[in-house]
């Protein structure tokens, strides 16, 4: 599996897991979605919201680079999140709709990447305005790892609410190669 294929796998895993998390979260009453559970972003909703905000911020950074990807154009049209913990929506359905839009863009975008893109240096400013320059592939690895990290927290929060998400293993999406 080459680097592009790995990123495409991670994009599919991202969408698959998000679909599972939102389906599980939708079984909870609204009050439980917002219940403070001691997570980094307080509640299950806060955690899911953070993932949407962070993905929007990163995708907008990626879209502003000299490398151009048509699949990220719709993301550039969205309002910038004012922070990583600022609530973007008040209801799970609206947050889920944005999540689905981002996941579709991520899948399409990883289909547009070429290997030479991954060796580029991307220049950006973080949410505090601090400038950074890093290898694009390393940033993409961070992008997908960040999603996995917080989805793990969301899965734990759902388990605490007695909701089973089912399998969360990336292995479920890795093709089985014949011997």
mmCIF file of C-alpha atoms in Angstrom:
data_model
loop_
_atom_site.group_PDB
_atom_site.id
_atom_site.type_symbol
_atom_site.label_atom_id
_atom_site.label_comp_id
_atom_site.label_asym_id
_atom_site.label_seq_id
_atom_site.Cartn_x
_atom_site.Cartn_y
_atom_site.Cartn_z
ATOM 1 C CA UNK A 1 0.000 0.000 0.000
ATOM 2 C CA UNK A 2 1.517 3.326 -1.001
ATOM 3 C CA UNK A 3 1.056 6.644 0.833
ATOM 4 C CA UNK A 4 -1.901 7.769 -1.292
ATOM 5 C CA UNK A 5 -3.687 4.466 -0.775
ATOM 6 C CA UNK A 6 -3.028 4.736 2.971
ATOM 7 C CA UNK A 7 -4.578 8.209 3.052
ATOM 8 C CA UNK A 8 -7.572 7.016 1.044
ATOM 9 C CA UNK A 9 -8.013 4.148 3.500
ATOM 10 C CA UNK A 10 -7.903 6.598 6.393
ATOM 11 C CA UNK A 11 -10.502 8.792 4.667
ATOM 12 C CA UNK A 12 -12.841 5.803 4.268
ATOM 13 C CA UNK A 13 -12.220 4.787 7.889
ATOM 14 C CA UNK A 14 -12.977 8.334 9.002
ATOM 15 C CA UNK A 15 -16.334 8.308 7.197
ATOM 16 C CA UNK A 16 -17.200 4.775 8.373
ATOM 17 C CA UNK A 17 -16.478 5.575 12.004
ATOM 18 C CA UNK A 18 -18.261 8.911 11.899
ATOM 19 C CA UNK A 19 -21.364 7.243 10.469
ATOM 20 C CA UNK A 20 -21.256 4.715 13.327
ATOM 21 C CA UNK A 21 -20.727 7.382 15.992
ATOM 22 C CA UNK A 22 -23.516 9.635 14.778
ATOM 23 C CA UNK A 23 -25.935 6.690 14.472
ATOM 24 C CA UNK A 24 -25.088 5.669 18.036
ATOM 25 C CA UNK A 25 -25.296 9.243 19.325
ATOM 26 C CA UNK A 26 -28.715 9.683 17.702
ATOM 27 C CA UNK A 27 -30.102 7.011 20.037
ATOM 28 C CA UNK A 28 -29.456 9.229 23.054
ATOM 29 C CA UNK A 29 -31.814 11.881 24.392
ATOM 30 C CA UNK A 30 -30.649 15.454 23.720
ATOM 31 C CA UNK A 31 -29.769 15.995 27.387
ATOM 32 C CA UNK A 32 -27.363 13.053 27.371
ATOM 33 C CA UNK A 33 -25.608 14.369 24.265
ATOM 34 C CA UNK A 34 -24.765 17.553 26.142
ATOM 35 C CA UNK A 35 -24.152 15.986 29.562
ATOM 36 C CA UNK A 36 -20.746 16.906 30.983
ATOM 37 C CA UNK A 37 -18.771 13.663 31.163
ATOM 38 C CA UNK A 38 -15.253 14.911 31.918
ATOM 39 C CA UNK A 39 -13.993 14.630 28.342
ATOM 40 C CA UNK A 40 -11.561 17.141 26.811
ATOM 41 C CA UNK A 41 -14.516 18.946 25.259
ATOM 42 C CA UNK A 42 -16.961 18.148 28.048
ATOM 43 C CA UNK A 43 -19.711 16.147 26.443
ATOM 44 C CA UNK A 44 -20.247 13.739 23.589
ATOM 45 C CA UNK A 45 -21.683 16.595 21.541
ATOM 46 C CA UNK A 46 -18.698 18.774 22.455
ATOM 47 C CA UNK A 47 -16.320 16.048 21.281
ATOM 48 C CA UNK A 48 -18.141 15.526 17.978
ATOM 49 C CA UNK A 49 -18.338 19.296 17.515
ATOM 50 C CA UNK A 50 -14.592 19.641 18.133
ATOM 51 C CA UNK A 51 -13.860 17.106 15.412
ATOM 52 C CA UNK A 52 -15.958 19.047 12.914
ATOM 53 C CA UNK A 53 -14.344 22.367 13.878
ATOM 54 C CA UNK A 54 -10.810 20.956 13.754
ATOM 55 C CA UNK A 55 -11.409 19.257 10.409
ATOM 56 C CA UNK A 56 -12.797 22.483 8.962
ATOM 57 C CA UNK A 57 -9.765 24.413 10.189
ATOM 58 C CA UNK A 58 -7.288 21.903 8.755
ATOM 59 C CA UNK A 59 -9.130 21.472 5.456
ATOM 60 C CA UNK A 60 -9.238 25.249 5.014
ATOM 61 C CA UNK A 61 -5.475 25.390 5.678
ATOM 62 C CA UNK A 62 -4.891 22.672 3.113
ATOM 63 C CA UNK A 63 -7.136 24.437 0.582
ATOM 64 C CA UNK A 64 -5.201 27.729 0.951
ATOM 65 C CA UNK A 65 -1.938 26.160 -0.190
ATOM 66 C CA UNK A 66 -0.482 26.730 -3.649
ATOM 67 C CA UNK A 67 -1.487 23.147 -4.432
ATOM 68 C CA UNK A 68 -5.115 23.282 -5.536
ATOM 69 C CA UNK A 69 -7.759 20.630 -5.046
ATOM 70 C CA UNK A 70 -11.268 21.240 -6.464
ATOM 71 C CA UNK A 71 -12.872 18.963 -3.858
ATOM 72 C CA UNK A 72 -11.950 21.411 -1.077
ATOM 73 C CA UNK A 73 -13.610 24.414 -2.733
ATOM 74 C CA UNK A 74 -16.913 23.895 -0.873
ATOM 75 C CA UNK A 75 -15.045 23.804 2.442
ATOM 76 C CA UNK A 76 -13.444 27.182 1.729
ATOM 77 C CA UNK A 77 -16.937 28.672 1.421
ATOM 78 C CA UNK A 78 -17.850 27.711 5.004
ATOM 79 C CA UNK A 79 -17.540 30.201 7.841
ATOM 80 C CA UNK A 80 -14.312 29.788 9.789
ATOM 81 C CA UNK A 81 -14.820 28.225 13.211
ATOM 82 C CA UNK A 82 -13.866 30.822 15.813
ATOM 83 C CA UNK A 83 -12.231 28.177 17.979
ATOM 84 C CA UNK A 84 -11.774 24.479 18.554
ATOM 85 C CA UNK A 85 -14.423 24.312 21.279
ATOM 86 C CA UNK A 86 -16.973 26.846 20.011
ATOM 87 C CA UNK A 87 -20.313 25.149 19.364
ATOM 88 C CA UNK A 88 -21.041 25.229 15.649
ATOM 89 C CA UNK A 89 -24.595 23.884 15.863
ATOM 90 C CA UNK A 90 -27.179 23.323 18.573
ATOM 91 C CA UNK A 91 -28.542 20.006 17.301
ATOM 92 C CA UNK A 92 -26.950 16.702 16.368
ATOM 93 C CA UNK A 93 -28.728 16.568 12.990
ATOM 94 C CA UNK A 94 -27.123 19.826 11.833
ATOM 95 C CA UNK A 95 -23.698 18.785 13.121
ATOM 96 C CA UNK A 96 -24.103 15.411 11.390
ATOM 97 C CA UNK A 97 -24.992 17.102 8.106
ATOM 98 C CA UNK A 98 -21.776 19.161 8.265
ATOM 99 C CA UNK A 99 -19.818 16.033 9.244
ATOM 100 C CA UNK A 100 -21.139 14.185 6.188
ATOM 101 C CA UNK A 101 -20.241 17.107 3.929
ATOM 102 C CA UNK A 102 -16.687 17.164 5.303
ATOM 103 C CA UNK A 103 -16.293 13.392 5.052
ATOM 104 C CA UNK A 104 -17.386 13.442 1.400
ATOM 105 C CA UNK A 105 -14.905 16.255 0.713
ATOM 106 C CA UNK A 106 -12.095 14.343 2.466
ATOM 107 C CA UNK A 107 -12.768 11.209 0.414
ATOM 108 C CA UNK A 108 -12.911 13.168 -2.848
ATOM 109 C CA UNK A 109 -9.800 15.145 -1.912
ATOM 110 C CA UNK A 110 -7.693 12.072 -1.107
ATOM 111 C CA UNK A 111 -8.692 10.857 -4.569
ATOM 112 C CA UNK A 112 -7.179 14.022 -6.075
ATOM 113 C CA UNK A 113 -3.849 13.784 -4.248
ATOM 114 C CA UNK A 114 -0.748 12.675 -6.108
ATOM 115 C CA UNK A 115 2.390 11.376 -4.456
ATOM 116 C CA UNK A 116 4.422 14.506 -5.280
ATOM 117 C CA UNK A 117 1.909 16.611 -3.277
ATOM 118 C CA UNK A 118 2.811 14.723 -0.125
ATOM 119 C CA UNK A 119 6.414 15.931 -0.118
ATOM 120 C CA UNK A 120 5.467 19.622 -0.294
ATOM 121 C CA UNK A 121 5.966 21.935 2.658
ATOM 122 C CA UNK A 122 2.778 23.594 3.837
ATOM 123 C CA UNK A 123 2.826 26.973 5.509
ATOM 124 C CA UNK A 124 -0.008 27.898 7.835
ATOM 125 C CA UNK A 125 -0.909 29.709 11.041
ATOM 126 C CA UNK A 126 -2.428 27.840 13.978
ATOM 127 C CA UNK A 127 -5.501 29.103 15.822
ATOM 128 C CA UNK A 128 -3.255 31.290 18.019
ATOM 129 C CA UNK A 129 -1.710 32.872 14.913
ATOM 130 C CA UNK A 130 1.642 31.102 15.268
ATOM 131 C CA UNK A 131 3.180 30.388 11.883
ATOM 132 C CA UNK A 132 4.242 26.849 11.015
ATOM 133 C CA UNK A 133 5.827 25.019 8.100
ATOM 134 C CA UNK A 134 5.654 21.252 7.946
ATOM 135 C CA UNK A 135 5.755 18.439 5.439
ATOM 136 C CA UNK A 136 2.284 17.886 4.013
ATOM 137 C CA UNK A 137 2.293 14.107 4.495
ATOM 138 C CA UNK A 138 3.199 14.507 8.169
ATOM 139 C CA UNK A 139 0.330 16.990 8.567
ATOM 140 C CA UNK A 140 -2.076 14.564 6.919
ATOM 141 C CA UNK A 141 -0.921 11.857 9.293
ATOM 142 C CA UNK A 142 -1.659 14.247 12.173
ATOM 143 C CA UNK A 143 -5.038 15.158 10.633
ATOM 144 C CA UNK A 144 -6.206 11.537 10.549
ATOM 145 C CA UNK A 145 -4.601 10.627 13.883
ATOM 146 C CA UNK A 146 -6.388 13.562 15.566
ATOM 147 C CA UNK A 147 -9.715 12.274 14.279
ATOM 148 C CA UNK A 148 -9.007 8.778 15.562
ATOM 149 C CA UNK A 149 -7.929 10.098 18.956
ATOM 150 C CA UNK A 150 -11.136 12.040 19.579
ATOM 151 C CA UNK A 151 -13.394 9.377 18.050
ATOM 152 C CA UNK A 152 -11.909 7.034 20.642
ATOM 153 C CA UNK A 153 -13.033 9.462 23.316
ATOM 154 C CA UNK A 154 -16.484 9.684 21.748
ATOM 155 C CA UNK A 155 -16.700 5.881 21.696
ATOM 156 C CA UNK A 156 -15.834 5.801 25.391
ATOM 157 C CA UNK A 157 -18.501 8.405 26.149
ATOM 158 C CA UNK A 158 -21.062 6.339 24.261
ATOM 159 C CA UNK A 159 -20.021 3.204 26.165
ATOM 160 C CA UNK A 160 -20.480 5.116 29.421
ATOM 161 C CA UNK A 161 -24.013 5.907 28.239
ATOM 162 C CA UNK A 162 -24.572 2.169 27.569
ATOM 163 C CA UNK A 163 -24.527 2.562 23.775
ATOM 164 C CA UNK A 164 -22.476 0.013 21.833
ATOM 165 C CA UNK A 165 -20.824 1.428 18.725
ATOM 166 C CA UNK A 166 -19.706 -1.983 17.505
ATOM 167 C CA UNK A 167 -16.355 -2.643 15.895
ATOM 168 C CA UNK A 168 -14.064 0.352 15.641
ATOM 169 C CA UNK A 169 -11.067 -1.444 14.170
ATOM 170 C CA UNK A 170 -9.420 -0.107 11.033
ATOM 171 C CA UNK A 171 -8.739 -3.774 10.280
ATOM 172 C CA UNK A 172 -12.371 -4.072 9.174
ATOM 173 C CA UNK A 173 -11.567 -1.889 6.138
ATOM 174 C CA UNK A 174 -8.142 -3.286 5.211
ATOM 175 C CA UNK A 175 -8.568 -5.650 2.282
ATOM 176 C CA UNK A 176 -7.726 -9.271 3.017
ATOM 177 C CA UNK A 177 -4.996 -10.376 0.676
ATOM 178 C CA UNK A 178 -5.000 -13.949 -0.502
ATOM 179 C CA UNK A 179 -2.093 -16.123 0.544
#
